mmCIF file of C-alpha atoms and ligand atoms in Angstrom:
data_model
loop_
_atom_site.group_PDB
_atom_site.id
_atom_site.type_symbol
_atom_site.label_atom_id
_atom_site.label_comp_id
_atom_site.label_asym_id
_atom_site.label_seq_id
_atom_site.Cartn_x
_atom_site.Cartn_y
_atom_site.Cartn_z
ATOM 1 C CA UNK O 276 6.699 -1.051 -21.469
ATOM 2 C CA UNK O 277 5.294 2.056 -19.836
ATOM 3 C CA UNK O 278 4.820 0.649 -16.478
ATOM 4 C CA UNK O 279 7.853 -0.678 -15.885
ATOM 5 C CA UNK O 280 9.095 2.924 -15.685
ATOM 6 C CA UNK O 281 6.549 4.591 -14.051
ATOM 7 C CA UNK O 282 7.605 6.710 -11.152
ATOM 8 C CA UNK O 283 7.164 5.752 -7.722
ATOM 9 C CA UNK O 284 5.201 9.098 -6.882
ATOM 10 C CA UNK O 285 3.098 8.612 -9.910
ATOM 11 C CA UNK O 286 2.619 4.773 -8.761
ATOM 12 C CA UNK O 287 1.827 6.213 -5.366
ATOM 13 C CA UNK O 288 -1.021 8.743 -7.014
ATOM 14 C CA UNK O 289 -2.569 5.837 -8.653
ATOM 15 C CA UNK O 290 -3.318 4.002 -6.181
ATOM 16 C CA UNK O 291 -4.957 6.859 -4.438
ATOM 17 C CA UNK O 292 -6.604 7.970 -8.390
ATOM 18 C CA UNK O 293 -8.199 4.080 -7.936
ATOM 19 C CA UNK O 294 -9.318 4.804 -4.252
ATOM 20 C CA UNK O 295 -10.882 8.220 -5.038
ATOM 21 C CA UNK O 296 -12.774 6.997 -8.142
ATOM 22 C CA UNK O 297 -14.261 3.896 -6.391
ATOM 23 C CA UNK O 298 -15.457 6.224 -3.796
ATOM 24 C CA UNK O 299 -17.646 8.479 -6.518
ATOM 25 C CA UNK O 300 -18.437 5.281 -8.502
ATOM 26 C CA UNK O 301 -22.048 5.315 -9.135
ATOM 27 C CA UNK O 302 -25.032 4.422 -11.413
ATOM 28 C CA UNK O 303 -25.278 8.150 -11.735
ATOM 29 C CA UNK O 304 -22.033 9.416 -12.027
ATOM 30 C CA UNK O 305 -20.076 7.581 -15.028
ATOM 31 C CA UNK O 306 -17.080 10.391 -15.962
ATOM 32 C CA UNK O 307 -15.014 12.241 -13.928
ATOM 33 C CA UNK O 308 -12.908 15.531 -14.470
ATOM 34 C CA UNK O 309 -9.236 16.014 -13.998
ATOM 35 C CA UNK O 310 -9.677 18.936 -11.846
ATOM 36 C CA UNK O 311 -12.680 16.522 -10.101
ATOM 37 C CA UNK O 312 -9.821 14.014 -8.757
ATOM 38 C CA UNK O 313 -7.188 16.941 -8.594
ATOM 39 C CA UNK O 314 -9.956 18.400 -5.764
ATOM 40 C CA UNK O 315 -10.043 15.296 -3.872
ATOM 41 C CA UNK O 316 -6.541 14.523 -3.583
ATOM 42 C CA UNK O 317 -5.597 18.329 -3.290
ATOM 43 C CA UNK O 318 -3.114 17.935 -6.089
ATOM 44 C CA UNK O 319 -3.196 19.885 -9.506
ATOM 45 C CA UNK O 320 -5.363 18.970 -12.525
ATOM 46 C CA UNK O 321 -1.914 18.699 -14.498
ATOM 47 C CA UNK O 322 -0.529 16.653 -12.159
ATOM 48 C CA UNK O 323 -3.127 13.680 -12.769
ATOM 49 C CA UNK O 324 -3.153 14.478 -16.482
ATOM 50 C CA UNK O 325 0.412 14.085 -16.325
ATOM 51 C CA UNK O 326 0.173 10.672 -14.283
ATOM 52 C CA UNK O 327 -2.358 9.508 -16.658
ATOM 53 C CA UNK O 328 -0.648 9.996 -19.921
ATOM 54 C CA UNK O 329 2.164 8.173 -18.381
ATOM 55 C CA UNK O 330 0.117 5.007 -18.156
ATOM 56 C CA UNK O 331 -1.646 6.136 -21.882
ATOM 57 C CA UNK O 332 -4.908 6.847 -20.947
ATOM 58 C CA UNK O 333 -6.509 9.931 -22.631
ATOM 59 C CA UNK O 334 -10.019 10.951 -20.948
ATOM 60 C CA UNK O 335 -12.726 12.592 -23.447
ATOM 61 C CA UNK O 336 -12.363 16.297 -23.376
ATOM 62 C CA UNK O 337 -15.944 16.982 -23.391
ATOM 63 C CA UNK O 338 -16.958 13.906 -21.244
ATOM 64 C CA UNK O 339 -13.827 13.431 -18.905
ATOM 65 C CA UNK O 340 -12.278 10.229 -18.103
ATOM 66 C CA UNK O 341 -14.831 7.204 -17.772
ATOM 67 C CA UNK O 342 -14.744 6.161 -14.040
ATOM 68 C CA UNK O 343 -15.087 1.911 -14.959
ATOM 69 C CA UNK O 344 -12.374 2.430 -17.248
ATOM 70 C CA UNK O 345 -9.831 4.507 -15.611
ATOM 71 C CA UNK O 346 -10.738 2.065 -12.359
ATOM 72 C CA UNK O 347 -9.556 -1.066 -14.656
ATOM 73 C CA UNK O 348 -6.746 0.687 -16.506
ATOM 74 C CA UNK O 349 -5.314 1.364 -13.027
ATOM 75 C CA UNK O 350 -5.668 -2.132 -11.776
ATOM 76 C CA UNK O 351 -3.711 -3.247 -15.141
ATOM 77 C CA UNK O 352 -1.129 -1.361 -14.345
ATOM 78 C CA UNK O 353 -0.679 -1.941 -10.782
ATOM 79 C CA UNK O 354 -2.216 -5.083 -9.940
ATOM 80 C CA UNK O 355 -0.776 -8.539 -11.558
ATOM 81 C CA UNK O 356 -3.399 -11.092 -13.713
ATOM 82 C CA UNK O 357 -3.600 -13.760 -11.103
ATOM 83 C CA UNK O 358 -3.029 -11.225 -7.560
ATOM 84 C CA UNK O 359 -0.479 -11.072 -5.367
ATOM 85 C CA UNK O 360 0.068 -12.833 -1.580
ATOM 86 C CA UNK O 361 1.063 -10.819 1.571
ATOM 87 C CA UNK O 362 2.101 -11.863 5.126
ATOM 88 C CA UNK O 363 2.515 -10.142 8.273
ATOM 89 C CA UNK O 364 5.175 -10.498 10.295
ATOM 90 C CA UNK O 365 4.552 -9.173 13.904
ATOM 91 C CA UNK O 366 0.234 -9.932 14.914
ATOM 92 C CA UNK O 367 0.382 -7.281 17.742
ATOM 93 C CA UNK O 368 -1.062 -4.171 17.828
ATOM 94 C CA UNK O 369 -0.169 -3.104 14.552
ATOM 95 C CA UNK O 370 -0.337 -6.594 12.462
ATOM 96 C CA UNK O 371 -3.513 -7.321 14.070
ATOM 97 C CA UNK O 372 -4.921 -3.290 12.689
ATOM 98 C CA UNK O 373 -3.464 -4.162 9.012
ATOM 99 C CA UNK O 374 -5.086 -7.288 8.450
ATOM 100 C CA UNK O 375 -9.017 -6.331 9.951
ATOM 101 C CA UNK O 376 -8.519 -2.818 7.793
ATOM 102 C CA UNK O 377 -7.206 -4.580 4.755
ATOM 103 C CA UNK O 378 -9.766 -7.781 5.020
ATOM 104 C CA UNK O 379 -12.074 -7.321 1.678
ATOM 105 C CA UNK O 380 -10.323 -4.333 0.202
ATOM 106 C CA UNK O 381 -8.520 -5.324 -2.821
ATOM 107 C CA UNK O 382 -9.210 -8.418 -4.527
ATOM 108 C CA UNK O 383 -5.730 -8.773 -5.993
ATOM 109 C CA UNK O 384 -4.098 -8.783 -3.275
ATOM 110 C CA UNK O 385 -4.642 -11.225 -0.389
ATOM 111 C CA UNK O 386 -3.493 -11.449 3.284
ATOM 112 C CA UNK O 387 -2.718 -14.653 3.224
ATOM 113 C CA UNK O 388 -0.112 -15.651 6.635
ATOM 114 C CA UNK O 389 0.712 -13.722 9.454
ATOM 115 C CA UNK O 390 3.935 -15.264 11.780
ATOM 116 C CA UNK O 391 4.854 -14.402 15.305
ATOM 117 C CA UNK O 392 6.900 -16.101 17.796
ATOM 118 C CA UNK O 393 3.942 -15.817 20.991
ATOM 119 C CA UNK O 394 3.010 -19.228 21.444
ATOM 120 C CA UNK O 395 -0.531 -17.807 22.413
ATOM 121 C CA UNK O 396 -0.877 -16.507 18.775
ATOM 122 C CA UNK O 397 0.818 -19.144 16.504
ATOM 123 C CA UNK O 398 -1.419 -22.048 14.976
ATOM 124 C CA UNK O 399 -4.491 -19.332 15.972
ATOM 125 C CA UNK O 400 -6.193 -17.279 12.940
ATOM 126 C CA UNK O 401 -7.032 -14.268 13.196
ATOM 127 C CA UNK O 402 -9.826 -12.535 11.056
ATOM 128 C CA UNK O 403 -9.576 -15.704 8.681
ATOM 129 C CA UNK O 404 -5.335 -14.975 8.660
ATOM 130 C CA UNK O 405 -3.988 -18.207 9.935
ATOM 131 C CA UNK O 406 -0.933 -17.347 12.262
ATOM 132 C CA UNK O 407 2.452 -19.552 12.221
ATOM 133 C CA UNK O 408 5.983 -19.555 14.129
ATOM 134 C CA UNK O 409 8.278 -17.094 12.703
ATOM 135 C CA UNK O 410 10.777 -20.501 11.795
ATOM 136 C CA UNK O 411 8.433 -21.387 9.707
ATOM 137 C CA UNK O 412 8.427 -18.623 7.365
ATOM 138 C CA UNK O 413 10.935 -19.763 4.454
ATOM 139 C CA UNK O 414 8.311 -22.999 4.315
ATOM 140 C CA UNK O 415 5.147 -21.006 4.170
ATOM 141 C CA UNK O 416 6.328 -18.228 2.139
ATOM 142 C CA UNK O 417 7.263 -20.629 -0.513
ATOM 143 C CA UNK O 418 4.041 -23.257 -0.012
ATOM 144 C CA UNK O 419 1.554 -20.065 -0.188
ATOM 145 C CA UNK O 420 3.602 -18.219 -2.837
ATOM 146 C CA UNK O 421 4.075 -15.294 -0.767
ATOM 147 C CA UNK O 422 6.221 -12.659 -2.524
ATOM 148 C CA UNK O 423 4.981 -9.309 -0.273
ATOM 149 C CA UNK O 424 5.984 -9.051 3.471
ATOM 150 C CA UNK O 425 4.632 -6.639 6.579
ATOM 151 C CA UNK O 426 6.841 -5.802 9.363
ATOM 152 C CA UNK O 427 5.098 -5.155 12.105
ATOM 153 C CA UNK O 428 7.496 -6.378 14.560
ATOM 154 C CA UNK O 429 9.531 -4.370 17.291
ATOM 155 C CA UNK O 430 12.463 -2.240 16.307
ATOM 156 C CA UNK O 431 15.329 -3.962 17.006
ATOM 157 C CA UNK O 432 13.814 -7.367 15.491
ATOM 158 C CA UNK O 433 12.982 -5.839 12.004
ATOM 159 C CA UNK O 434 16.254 -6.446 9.971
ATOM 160 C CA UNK O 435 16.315 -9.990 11.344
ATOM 161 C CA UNK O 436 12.834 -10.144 9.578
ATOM 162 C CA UNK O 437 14.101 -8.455 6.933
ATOM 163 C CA UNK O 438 16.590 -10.467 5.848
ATOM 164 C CA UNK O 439 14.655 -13.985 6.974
ATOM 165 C CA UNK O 440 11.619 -12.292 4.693
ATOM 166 C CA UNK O 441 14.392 -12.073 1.079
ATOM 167 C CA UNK O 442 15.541 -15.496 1.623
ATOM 168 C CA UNK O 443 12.273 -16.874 1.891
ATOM 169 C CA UNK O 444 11.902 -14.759 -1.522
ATOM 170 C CA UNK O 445 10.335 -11.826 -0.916
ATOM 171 C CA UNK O 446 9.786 -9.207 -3.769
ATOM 172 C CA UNK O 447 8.632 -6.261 -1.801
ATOM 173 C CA UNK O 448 8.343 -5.195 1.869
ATOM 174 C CA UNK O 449 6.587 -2.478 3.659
ATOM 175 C CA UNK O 450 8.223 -1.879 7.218
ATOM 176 C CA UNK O 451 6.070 -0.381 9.737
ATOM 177 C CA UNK O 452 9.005 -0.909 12.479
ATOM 178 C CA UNK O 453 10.938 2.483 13.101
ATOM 179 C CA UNK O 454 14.077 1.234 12.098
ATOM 180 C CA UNK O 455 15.146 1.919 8.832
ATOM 181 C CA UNK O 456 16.426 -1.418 6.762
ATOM 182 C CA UNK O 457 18.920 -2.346 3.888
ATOM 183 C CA UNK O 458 17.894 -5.027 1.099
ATOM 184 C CA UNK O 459 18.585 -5.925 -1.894
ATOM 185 C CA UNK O 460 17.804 -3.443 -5.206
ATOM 186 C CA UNK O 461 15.956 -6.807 -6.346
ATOM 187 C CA UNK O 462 13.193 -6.046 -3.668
ATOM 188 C CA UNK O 463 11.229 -2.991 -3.758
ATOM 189 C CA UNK O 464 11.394 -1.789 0.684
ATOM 190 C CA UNK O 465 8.651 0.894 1.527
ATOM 191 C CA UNK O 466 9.124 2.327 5.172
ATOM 192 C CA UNK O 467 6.534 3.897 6.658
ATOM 193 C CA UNK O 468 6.349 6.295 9.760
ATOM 194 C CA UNK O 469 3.256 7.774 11.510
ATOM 195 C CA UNK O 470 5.582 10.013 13.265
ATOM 196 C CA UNK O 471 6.743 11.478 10.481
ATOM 197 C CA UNK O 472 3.515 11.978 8.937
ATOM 198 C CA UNK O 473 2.189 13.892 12.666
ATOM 199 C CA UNK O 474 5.404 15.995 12.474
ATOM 200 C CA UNK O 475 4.668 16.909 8.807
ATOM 201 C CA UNK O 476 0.803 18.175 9.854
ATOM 202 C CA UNK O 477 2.519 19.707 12.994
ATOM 203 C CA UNK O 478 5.344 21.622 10.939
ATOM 204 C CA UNK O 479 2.297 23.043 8.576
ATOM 205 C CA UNK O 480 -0.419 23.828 11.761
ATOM 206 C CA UNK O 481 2.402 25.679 13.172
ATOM 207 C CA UNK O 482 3.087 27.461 9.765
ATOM 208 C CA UNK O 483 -1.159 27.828 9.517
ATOM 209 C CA UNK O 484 -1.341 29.471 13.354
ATOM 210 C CA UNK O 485 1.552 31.839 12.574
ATOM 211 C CA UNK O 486 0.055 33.133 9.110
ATOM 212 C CA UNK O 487 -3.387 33.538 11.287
ATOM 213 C CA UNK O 488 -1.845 35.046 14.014
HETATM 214 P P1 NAD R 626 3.245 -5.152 19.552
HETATM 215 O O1 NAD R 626 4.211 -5.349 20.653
HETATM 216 O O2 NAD R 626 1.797 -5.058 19.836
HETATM 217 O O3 NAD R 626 3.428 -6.304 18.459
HETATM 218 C C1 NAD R 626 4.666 -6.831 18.063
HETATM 219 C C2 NAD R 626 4.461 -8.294 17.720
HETATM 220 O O4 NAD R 626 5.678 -8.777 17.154
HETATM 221 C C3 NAD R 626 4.154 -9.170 18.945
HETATM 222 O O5 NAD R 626 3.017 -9.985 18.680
HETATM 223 C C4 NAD R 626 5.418 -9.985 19.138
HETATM 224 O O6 NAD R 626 5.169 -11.266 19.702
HETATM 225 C C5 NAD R 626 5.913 -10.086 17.708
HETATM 226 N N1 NAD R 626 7.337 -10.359 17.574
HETATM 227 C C6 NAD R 626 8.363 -9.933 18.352
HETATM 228 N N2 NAD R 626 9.537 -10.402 17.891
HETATM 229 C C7 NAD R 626 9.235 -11.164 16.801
HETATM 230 C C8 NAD R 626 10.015 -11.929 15.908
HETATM 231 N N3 NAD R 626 11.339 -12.013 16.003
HETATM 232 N N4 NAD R 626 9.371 -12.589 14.924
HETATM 233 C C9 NAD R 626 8.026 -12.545 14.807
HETATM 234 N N5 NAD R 626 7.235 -11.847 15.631
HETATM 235 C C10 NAD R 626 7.835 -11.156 16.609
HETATM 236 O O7 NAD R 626 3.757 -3.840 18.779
HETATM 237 P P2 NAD R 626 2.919 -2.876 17.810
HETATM 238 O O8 NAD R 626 2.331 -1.764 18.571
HETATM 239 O O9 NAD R 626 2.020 -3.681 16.931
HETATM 240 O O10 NAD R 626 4.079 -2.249 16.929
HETATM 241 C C11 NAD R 626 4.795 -3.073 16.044
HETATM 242 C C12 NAD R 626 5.881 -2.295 15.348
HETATM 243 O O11 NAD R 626 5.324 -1.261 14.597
HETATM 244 C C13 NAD R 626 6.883 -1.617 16.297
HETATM 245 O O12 NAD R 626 8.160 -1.651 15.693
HETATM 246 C C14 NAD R 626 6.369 -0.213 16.422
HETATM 247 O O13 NAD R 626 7.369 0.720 16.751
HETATM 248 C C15 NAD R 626 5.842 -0.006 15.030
HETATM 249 N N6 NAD R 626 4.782 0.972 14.893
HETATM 250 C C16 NAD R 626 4.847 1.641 13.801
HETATM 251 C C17 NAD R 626 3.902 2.564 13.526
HETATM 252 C C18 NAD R 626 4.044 3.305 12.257
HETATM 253 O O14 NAD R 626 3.332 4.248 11.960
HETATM 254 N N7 NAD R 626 4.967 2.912 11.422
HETATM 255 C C19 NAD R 626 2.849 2.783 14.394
HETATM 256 C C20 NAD R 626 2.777 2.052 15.531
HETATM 257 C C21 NAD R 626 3.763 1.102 15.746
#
């Protein structure tokens, strides 16, 4: 099947393809251009025919791609039938920011259970996420169906989380903690830094004031 090999880059760009084009969606506007999406995402027109071809979607040459389509062909390929249930581990700062930006933003996939071990957050919900004690995760995970997990916990508690989050049967985890994890191959582990993203912009600004200089 042709997603099962997709690329993770090109799985990456899809997501953002599905962003962008519900962005310019309109009663008015109804096909798009490569080189339309390449300008938004500051990537090359090739690139996103590339990434589409991979998941076999041809646009109209004349026309371009039709937006509704392209929008549902994406959400076949990334999204399962019946929608997929997340948790957060960690409601502080960062948990609490994930779950109010996420609220309402994709339909297939649902914030469903955050955990915590405050006894001021636990049995509270927050933004309609009920909140339980971290002991209780195996049970929840497996009552809700929960196969995606958040960490949002400090440092030096994330692989403790990590490894409680695989035996309650997680499938893929996004770790917002600094410290980088080890799972299984059988679950998919994103890690995700804001520093390095800063340092990135910094190491490019600094490239950007020398050219001007
Ligand atoms: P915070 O202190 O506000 O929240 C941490 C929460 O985790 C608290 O509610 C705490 O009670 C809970 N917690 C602690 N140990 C736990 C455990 N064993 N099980 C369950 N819950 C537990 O911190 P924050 O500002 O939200 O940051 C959370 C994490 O995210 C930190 O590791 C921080 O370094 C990281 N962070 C990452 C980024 C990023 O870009 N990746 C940005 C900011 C913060």
């Amino acid at each position: 099947m042709i997603a099962k090999n997709l690329p993770h880059k090109t799985v990456e760009r899809l997501s953002q393809y599905r962003r962008s084009l519900l962005l310019i969606l309109s009663n008015e506007k109804t096909h798009v251009f490569s080189h339309e999406i390449a300008q938004m995402l500051h990537i090359t027109p090739v690139q996103v025919r590339r990434d589409l071809m991979l998941i076999g979607y041809s646009g109209n040459l004349r026309k371009g791609y039709d937006i509704k389509e392209l929008i549902e062909m994406i959400g076949n390929i990334i999204d399962t039938e019946k929608g997929q249930k997340v948790a957060v581990i960690g409601l502080g700062n960062l948990g609490k920011a994930f779950i109010s930006y996420f609220k309402g933003k994709r339909t297939k996939l649902t914030m469903v259970a955050a955990f915590d071990i405050n006894p001021d957050k636990i049995d509270r919900i927050y933004d309609g996420v009920p909140c339980y004690h971290i002991d209780r995760i195996s049970e929840i995970m497996k009552k809700e169906n929960i196969n995606i997990g958040i960490i949002t916990v400090p440092a030096d508690q994330a692989p403790g989380i990590a490894e409680r989050l695989v035996l309650a049967g997680a499938k893929g985890i996004l770790n917002y903690s600094p410290k980088p994890l080890n799972v299984s191959p059988y679950v998919y582990l994103e890690e995700y830094d804001m520093i390095t993203s800063l340092e990135k912009v910094a190491f490019f600004a600094k490239k950007n004031d020398e050219r001007s200089k």
